[in-house]
Coordinates of C-alpha atoms and ligand atoms in Angstrom, one line a residue:
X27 CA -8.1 -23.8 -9.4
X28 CA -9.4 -20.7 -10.7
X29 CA -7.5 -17.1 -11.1
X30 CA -7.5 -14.2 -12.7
X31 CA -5.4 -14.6 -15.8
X32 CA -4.0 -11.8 -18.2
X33 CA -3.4 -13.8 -21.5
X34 CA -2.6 -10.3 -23.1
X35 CA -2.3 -6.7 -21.6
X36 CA -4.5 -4.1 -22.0
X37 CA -7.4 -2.5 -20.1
X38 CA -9.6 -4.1 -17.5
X39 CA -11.7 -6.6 -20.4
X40 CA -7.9 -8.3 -20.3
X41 CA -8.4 -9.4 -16.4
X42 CA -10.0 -13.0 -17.5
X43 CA -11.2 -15.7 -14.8
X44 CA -9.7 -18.8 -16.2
X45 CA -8.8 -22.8 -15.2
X46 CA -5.1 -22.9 -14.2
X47 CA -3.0 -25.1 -12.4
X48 CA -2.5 -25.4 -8.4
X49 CA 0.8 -23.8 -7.5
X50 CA 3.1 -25.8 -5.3
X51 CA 4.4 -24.6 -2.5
X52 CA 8.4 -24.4 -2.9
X53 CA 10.9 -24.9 0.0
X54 CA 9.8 -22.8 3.0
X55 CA 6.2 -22.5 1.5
X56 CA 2.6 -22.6 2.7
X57 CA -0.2 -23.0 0.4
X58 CA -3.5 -20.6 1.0
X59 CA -6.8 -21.3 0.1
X60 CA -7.3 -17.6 -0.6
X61 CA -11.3 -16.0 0.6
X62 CA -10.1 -12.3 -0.2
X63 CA -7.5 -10.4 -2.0
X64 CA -7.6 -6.5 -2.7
X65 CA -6.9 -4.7 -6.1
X66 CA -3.3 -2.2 -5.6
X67 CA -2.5 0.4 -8.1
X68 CA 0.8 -1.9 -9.2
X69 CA -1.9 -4.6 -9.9
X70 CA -3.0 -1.7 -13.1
X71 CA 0.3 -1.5 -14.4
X72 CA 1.1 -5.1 -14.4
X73 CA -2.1 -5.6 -16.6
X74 CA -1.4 -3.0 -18.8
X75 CA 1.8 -4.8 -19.5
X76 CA 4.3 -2.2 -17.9
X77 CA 4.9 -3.9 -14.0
X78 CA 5.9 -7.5 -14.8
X79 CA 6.2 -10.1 -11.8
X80 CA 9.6 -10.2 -10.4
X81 CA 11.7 -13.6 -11.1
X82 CA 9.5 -16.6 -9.7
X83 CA 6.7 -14.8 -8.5
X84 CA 3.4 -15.8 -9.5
X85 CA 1.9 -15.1 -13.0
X86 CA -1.0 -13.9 -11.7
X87 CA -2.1 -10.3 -10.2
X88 CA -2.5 -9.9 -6.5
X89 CA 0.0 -8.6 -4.1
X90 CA -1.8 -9.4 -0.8
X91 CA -4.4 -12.2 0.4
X92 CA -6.4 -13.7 3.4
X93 CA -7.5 -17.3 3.3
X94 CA -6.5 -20.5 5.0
X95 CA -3.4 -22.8 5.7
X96 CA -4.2 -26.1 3.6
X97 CA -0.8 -27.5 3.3
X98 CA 2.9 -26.9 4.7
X99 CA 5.8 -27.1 2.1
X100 CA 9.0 -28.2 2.8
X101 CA 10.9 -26.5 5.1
X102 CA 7.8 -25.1 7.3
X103 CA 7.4 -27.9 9.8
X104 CA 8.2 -25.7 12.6
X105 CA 7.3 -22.3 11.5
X106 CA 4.4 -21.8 13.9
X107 CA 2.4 -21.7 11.1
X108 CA -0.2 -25.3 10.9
X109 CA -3.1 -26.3 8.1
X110 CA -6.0 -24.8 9.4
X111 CA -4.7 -21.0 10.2
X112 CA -6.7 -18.1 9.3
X113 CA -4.1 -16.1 7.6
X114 CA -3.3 -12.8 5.6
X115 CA -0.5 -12.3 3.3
X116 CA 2.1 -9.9 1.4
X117 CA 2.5 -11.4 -2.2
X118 CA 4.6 -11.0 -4.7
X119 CA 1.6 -12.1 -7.2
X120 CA -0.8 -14.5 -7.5
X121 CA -3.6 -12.8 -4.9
X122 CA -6.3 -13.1 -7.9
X123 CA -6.8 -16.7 -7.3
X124 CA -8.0 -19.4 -4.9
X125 CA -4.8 -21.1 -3.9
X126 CA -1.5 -19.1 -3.7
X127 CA 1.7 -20.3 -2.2
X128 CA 3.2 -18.1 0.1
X129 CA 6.8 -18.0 1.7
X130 CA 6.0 -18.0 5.6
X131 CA 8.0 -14.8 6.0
X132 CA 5.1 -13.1 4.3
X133 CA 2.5 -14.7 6.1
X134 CA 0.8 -12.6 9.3
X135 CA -2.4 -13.8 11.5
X136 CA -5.4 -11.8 10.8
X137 CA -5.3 -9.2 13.6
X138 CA -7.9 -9.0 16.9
X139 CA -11.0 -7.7 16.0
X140 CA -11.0 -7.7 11.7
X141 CA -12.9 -10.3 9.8
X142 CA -11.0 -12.6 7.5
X143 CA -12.2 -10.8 4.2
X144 CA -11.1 -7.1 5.7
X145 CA -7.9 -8.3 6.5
X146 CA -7.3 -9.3 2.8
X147 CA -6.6 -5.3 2.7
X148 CA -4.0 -4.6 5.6
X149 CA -0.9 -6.5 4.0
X150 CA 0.4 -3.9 1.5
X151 CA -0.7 -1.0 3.3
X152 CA 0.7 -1.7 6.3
X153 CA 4.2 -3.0 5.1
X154 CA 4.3 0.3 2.6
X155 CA 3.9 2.6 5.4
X156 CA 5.5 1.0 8.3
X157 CA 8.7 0.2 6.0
X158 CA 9.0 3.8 4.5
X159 CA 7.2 6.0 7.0
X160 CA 9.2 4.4 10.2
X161 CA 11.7 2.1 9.2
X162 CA 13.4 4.2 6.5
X163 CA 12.7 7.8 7.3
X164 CA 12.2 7.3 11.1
X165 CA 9.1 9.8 12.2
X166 CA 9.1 10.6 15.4
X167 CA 6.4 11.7 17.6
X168 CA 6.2 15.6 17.5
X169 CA 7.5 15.7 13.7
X170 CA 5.3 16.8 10.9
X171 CA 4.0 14.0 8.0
X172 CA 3.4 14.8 4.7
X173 CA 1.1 11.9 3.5
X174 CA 0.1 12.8 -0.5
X175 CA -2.9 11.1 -1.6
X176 CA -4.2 11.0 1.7
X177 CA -7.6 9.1 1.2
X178 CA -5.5 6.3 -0.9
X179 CA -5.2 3.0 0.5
X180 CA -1.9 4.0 1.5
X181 CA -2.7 7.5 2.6
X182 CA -5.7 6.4 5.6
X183 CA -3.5 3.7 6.8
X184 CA -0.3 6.4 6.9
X185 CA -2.3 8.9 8.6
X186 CA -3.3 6.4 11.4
X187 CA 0.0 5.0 11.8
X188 CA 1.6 8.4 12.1
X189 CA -1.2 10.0 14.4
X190 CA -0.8 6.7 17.0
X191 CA 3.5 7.9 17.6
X192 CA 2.1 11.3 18.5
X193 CA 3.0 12.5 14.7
X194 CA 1.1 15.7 13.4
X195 CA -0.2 14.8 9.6
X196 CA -0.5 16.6 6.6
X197 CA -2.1 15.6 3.6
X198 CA -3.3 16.2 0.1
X199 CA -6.2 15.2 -1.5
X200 CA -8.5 15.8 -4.5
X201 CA -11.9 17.9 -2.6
X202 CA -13.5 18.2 0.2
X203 CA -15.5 14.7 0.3
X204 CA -12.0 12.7 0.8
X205 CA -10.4 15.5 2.9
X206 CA -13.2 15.2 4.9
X207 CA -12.9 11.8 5.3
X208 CA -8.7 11.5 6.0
X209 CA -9.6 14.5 8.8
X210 CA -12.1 11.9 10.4
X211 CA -9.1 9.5 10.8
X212 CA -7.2 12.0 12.6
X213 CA -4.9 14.4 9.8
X214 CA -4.7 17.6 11.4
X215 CA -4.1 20.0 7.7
X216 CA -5.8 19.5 5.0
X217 CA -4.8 21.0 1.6
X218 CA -7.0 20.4 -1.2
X219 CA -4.5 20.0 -4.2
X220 CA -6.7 20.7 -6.9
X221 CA -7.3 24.3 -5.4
X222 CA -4.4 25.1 -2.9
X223 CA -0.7 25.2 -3.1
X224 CA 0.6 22.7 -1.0
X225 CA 3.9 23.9 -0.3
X226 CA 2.3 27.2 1.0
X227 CA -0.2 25.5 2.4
X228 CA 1.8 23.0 4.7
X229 CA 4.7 26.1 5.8
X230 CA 1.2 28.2 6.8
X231 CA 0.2 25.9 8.7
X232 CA 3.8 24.8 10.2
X233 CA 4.9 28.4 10.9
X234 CA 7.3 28.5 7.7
X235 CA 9.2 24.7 9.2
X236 CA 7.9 22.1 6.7
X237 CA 7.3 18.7 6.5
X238 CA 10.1 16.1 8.5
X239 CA 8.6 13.4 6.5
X240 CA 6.9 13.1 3.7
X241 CA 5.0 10.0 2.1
X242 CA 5.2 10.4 -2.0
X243 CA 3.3 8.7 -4.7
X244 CA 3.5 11.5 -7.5
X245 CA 6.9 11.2 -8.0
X246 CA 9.0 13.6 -11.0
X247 CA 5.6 16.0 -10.9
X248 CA 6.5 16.7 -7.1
X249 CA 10.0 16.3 -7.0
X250 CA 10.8 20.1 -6.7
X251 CA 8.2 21.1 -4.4
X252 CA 8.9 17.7 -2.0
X253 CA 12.0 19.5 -1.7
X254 CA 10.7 23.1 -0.8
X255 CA 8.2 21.3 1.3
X256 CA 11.0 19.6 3.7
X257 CA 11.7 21.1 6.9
X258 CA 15.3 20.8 8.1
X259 CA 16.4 17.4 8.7
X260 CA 13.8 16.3 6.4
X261 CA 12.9 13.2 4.6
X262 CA 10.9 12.2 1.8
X263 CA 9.9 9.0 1.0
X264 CA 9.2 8.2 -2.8
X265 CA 6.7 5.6 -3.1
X266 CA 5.0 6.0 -6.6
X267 CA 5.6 7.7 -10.0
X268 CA 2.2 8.6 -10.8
X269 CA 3.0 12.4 -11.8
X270 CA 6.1 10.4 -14.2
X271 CA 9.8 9.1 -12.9
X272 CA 12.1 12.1 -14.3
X273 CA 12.7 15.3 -12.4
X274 CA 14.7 18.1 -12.1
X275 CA 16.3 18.0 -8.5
X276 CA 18.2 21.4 -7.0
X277 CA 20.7 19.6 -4.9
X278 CA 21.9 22.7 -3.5
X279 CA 18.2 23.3 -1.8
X280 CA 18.5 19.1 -0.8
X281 CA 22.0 20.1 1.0
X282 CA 20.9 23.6 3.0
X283 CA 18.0 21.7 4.7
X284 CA 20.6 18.5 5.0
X285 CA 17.4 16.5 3.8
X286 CA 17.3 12.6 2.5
X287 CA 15.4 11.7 -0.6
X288 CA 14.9 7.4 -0.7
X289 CA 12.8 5.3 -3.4
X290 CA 11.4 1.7 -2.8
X291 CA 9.5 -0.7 -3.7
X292 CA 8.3 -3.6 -2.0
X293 CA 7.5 -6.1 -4.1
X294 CA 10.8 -6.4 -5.3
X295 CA 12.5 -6.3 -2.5
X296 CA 14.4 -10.0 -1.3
X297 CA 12.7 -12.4 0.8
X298 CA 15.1 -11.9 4.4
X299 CA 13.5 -7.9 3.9
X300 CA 10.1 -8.5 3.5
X301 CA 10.1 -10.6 6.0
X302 CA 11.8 -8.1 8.2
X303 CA 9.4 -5.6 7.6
X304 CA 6.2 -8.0 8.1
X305 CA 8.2 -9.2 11.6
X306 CA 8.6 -5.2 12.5
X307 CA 4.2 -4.8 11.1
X308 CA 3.3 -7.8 13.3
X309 CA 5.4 -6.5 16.7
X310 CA 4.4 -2.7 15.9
X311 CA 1.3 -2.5 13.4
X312 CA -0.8 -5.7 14.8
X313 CA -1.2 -3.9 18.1
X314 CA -2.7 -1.1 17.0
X315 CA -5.5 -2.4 15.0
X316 CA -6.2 -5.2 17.2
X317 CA -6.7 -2.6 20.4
X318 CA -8.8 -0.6 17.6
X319 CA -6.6 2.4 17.2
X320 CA -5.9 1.8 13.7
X321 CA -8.5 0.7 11.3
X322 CA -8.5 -1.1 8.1
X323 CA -10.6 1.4 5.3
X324 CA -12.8 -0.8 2.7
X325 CA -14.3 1.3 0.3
X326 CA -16.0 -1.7 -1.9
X327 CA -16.0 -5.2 -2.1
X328 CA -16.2 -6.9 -5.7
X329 CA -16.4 -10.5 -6.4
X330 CA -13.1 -12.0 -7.6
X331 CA -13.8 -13.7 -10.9
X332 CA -15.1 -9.3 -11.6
X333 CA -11.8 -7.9 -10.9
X334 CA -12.1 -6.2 -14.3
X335 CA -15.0 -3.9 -12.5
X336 CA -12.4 -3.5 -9.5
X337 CA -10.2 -2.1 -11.9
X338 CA -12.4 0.3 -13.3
X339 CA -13.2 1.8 -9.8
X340 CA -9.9 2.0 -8.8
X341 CA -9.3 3.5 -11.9
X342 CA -12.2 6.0 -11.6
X343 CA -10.1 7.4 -8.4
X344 CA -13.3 8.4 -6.5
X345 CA -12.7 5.2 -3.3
X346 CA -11.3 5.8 -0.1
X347 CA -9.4 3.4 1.5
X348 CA -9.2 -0.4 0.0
X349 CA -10.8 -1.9 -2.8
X350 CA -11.4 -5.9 -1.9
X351 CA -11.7 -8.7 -4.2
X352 CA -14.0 -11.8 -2.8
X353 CA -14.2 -15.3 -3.5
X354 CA -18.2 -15.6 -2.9
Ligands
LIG174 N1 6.6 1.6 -3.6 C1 5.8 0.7 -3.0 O1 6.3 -0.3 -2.4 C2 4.3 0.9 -3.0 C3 3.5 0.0 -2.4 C4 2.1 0.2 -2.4 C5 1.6 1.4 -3.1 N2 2.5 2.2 -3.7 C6 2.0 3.4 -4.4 O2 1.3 4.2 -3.5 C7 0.3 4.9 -4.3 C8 -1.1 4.7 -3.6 O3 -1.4 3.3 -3.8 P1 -2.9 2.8 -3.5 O4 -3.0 1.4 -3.8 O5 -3.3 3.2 -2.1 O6 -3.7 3.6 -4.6 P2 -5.1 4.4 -4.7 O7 -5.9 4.0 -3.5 O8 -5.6 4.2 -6.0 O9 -4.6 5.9 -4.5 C9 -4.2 6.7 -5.5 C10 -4.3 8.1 -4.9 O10 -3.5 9.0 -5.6 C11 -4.0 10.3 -5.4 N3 -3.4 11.3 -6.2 C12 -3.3 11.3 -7.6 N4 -2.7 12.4 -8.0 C13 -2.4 13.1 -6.9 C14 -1.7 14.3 -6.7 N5 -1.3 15.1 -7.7 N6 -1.6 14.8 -5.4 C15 -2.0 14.0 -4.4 N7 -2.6 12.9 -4.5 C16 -2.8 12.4 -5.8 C17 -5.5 10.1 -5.6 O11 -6.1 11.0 -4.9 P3 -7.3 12.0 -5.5 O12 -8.4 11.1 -5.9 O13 -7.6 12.8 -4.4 O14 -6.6 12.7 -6.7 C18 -5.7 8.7 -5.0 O15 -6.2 8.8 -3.7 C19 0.3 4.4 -5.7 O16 1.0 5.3 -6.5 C20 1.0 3.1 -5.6 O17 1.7 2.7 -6.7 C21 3.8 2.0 -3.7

């Protein structure tokens, strides 16, 4: 088969479409003949060298896929899954390709409604949110969301989820076009980050109480401020490290508001949680989009074997919503 190799790190000329072999599905395994995968801000960092696959993932980049069932490994007689299935996928790698195997925890059908290419983008997204916004921090309708970076991938799929339990969202974004765009999916204050405060902006707006949850991908940069901008009870979420990994944190402010601070990450997470969480996105998440509720956002599609030109748009941070990769 054909993937997207990275024979030595570096920028997006070191993403190179090259002959490798098939994988092999291991015990409890389906192999995918892959038609879509969609470019993640992890998929950047593993190419520059600094996010290395965790032990036994693929090689390859790619942290989610759509494609078809072509063959069960051991183990997976029974699974419910069959050759033939239109499928989507969380990965742990190996997206960037035509085959991948897949462990049938990870596996989910594409949902009512969404074409097989679209869905290519709903894995990570989905699992992120519904994993950190709901399973870990537990927002309940009536609370506040804090959702930074809320025309990311991440960001349009967390103001959905949150706006469908009755949540009220906040978010931050970088001008009007993409605050614009995360009010259209439903975020109720909008605070421009490059102009406003967003600590004063968010008690304004919540008469002084904060945010009960809030979804972080800045990290160290916003430590300090997460902190002023929880409400009593509150919870934020870390997520990403793009504003660095080491901050200053006043415990003393953390303990008056009796507020939790967790970090995850997904793709390192064992194989019994992941598939918990993709379980909890089929039962809770599936719904949604299939009655049309909650909508996959594709900014661009780019062929496959040009992920390098992916890259650079994601890099050039002007999308909203998904970036897709495409066999054709
Ligand atoms: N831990 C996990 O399991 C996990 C899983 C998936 C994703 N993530 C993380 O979630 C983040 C979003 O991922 P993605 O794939 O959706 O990436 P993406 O679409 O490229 O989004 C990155 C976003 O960051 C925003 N941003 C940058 N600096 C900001 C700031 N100071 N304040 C607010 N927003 C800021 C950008 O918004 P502007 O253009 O408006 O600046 C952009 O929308 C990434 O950091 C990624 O690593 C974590």
């Amino acid at each position: 088969m054909y993937a997207i190799t990275i024979p030595e790190p570096g920028g997006p000329e070191a993403l190179v479409w090259d002959d490798v072999p098939d994988p092999v599905p291991a015990e409890g395994e389906v192999l995918v003949d892959v038609v879509a995968s969609a470019v993640n801000r992890a998929d950047l960092l593993q190419r520059q060298g600094f996010y290395n696959p965790p032990p036994g993932a693929s090689p390859y980049p790619g942290l989610e896929c759509a494609g078809r069932v072509v063959a069960l490994g051991p183990g997976t007689e029974g699974s419910g899954w069959s050759v033939g299935d239109e499928v989507c996928a969380l990965l742990s790698g190996g997206g960037y390709a035509e085959k991948v195997a897949v462990p049938v925890g990870q596996l989910l059908p594409v949902p009512d409604g969404v074409d097989l290419v679209t869905a290519a983008g709903l894995p990570e997204v989905t699992c992120t949110v519904w994993s950190n916004v709901f399973m870990i921090a537990h927002l309940r309708p009536g609370e506040t969301l804090l959702a930074h970076g809320g025309a990311s991938g991440i960001g349009t799929m967390a103001i959905q989820l949150a706006k469908s339990v009755g949540a009220r969202v906040a978010v931050t974004a970088g001008g009007p076009e993409k605050l614009a765009r995360c009010a259209e999916l439903g975020a109720d204050i909008l605070i421009d980050y490059r102009e406003q405060d967003f600590v004063d902006e968010l008690k304004k707006a919540t008469d002084g109480a904060g945010a009960d949850v809030i979804l972080d991908i800045v990290g160290a940069k916003y430590l300090d401020r997460n902190v002023k901008a929880l409400a009593v009870n509150g919870r934020l979420a870390v997520i990403g490290m793009q504003g660095g990994v080491k901050g200053e944190l006043n415990l003393g402010a953390l303990l008056v508001k009796r507020a939790a601070i967790t970090a995850t990450s997904l793709r390192g997470r064992p194989l019994g949680e992941k598939a918990s969480i993709v379980a909890a996105v089929r039962e809770h998440v599936w719904p949604l989009i299939g009655a049309g509720q909650v909508r996959p956002i594709v900014d661009r599609t780019f062929p496959m074997s040009d992920a390098a030109q992916a890259h650079r748009a994601l890099e050039a941070g002007d999308h909203i919503g998904k970036i897709l990769l495409t066999r054709a």
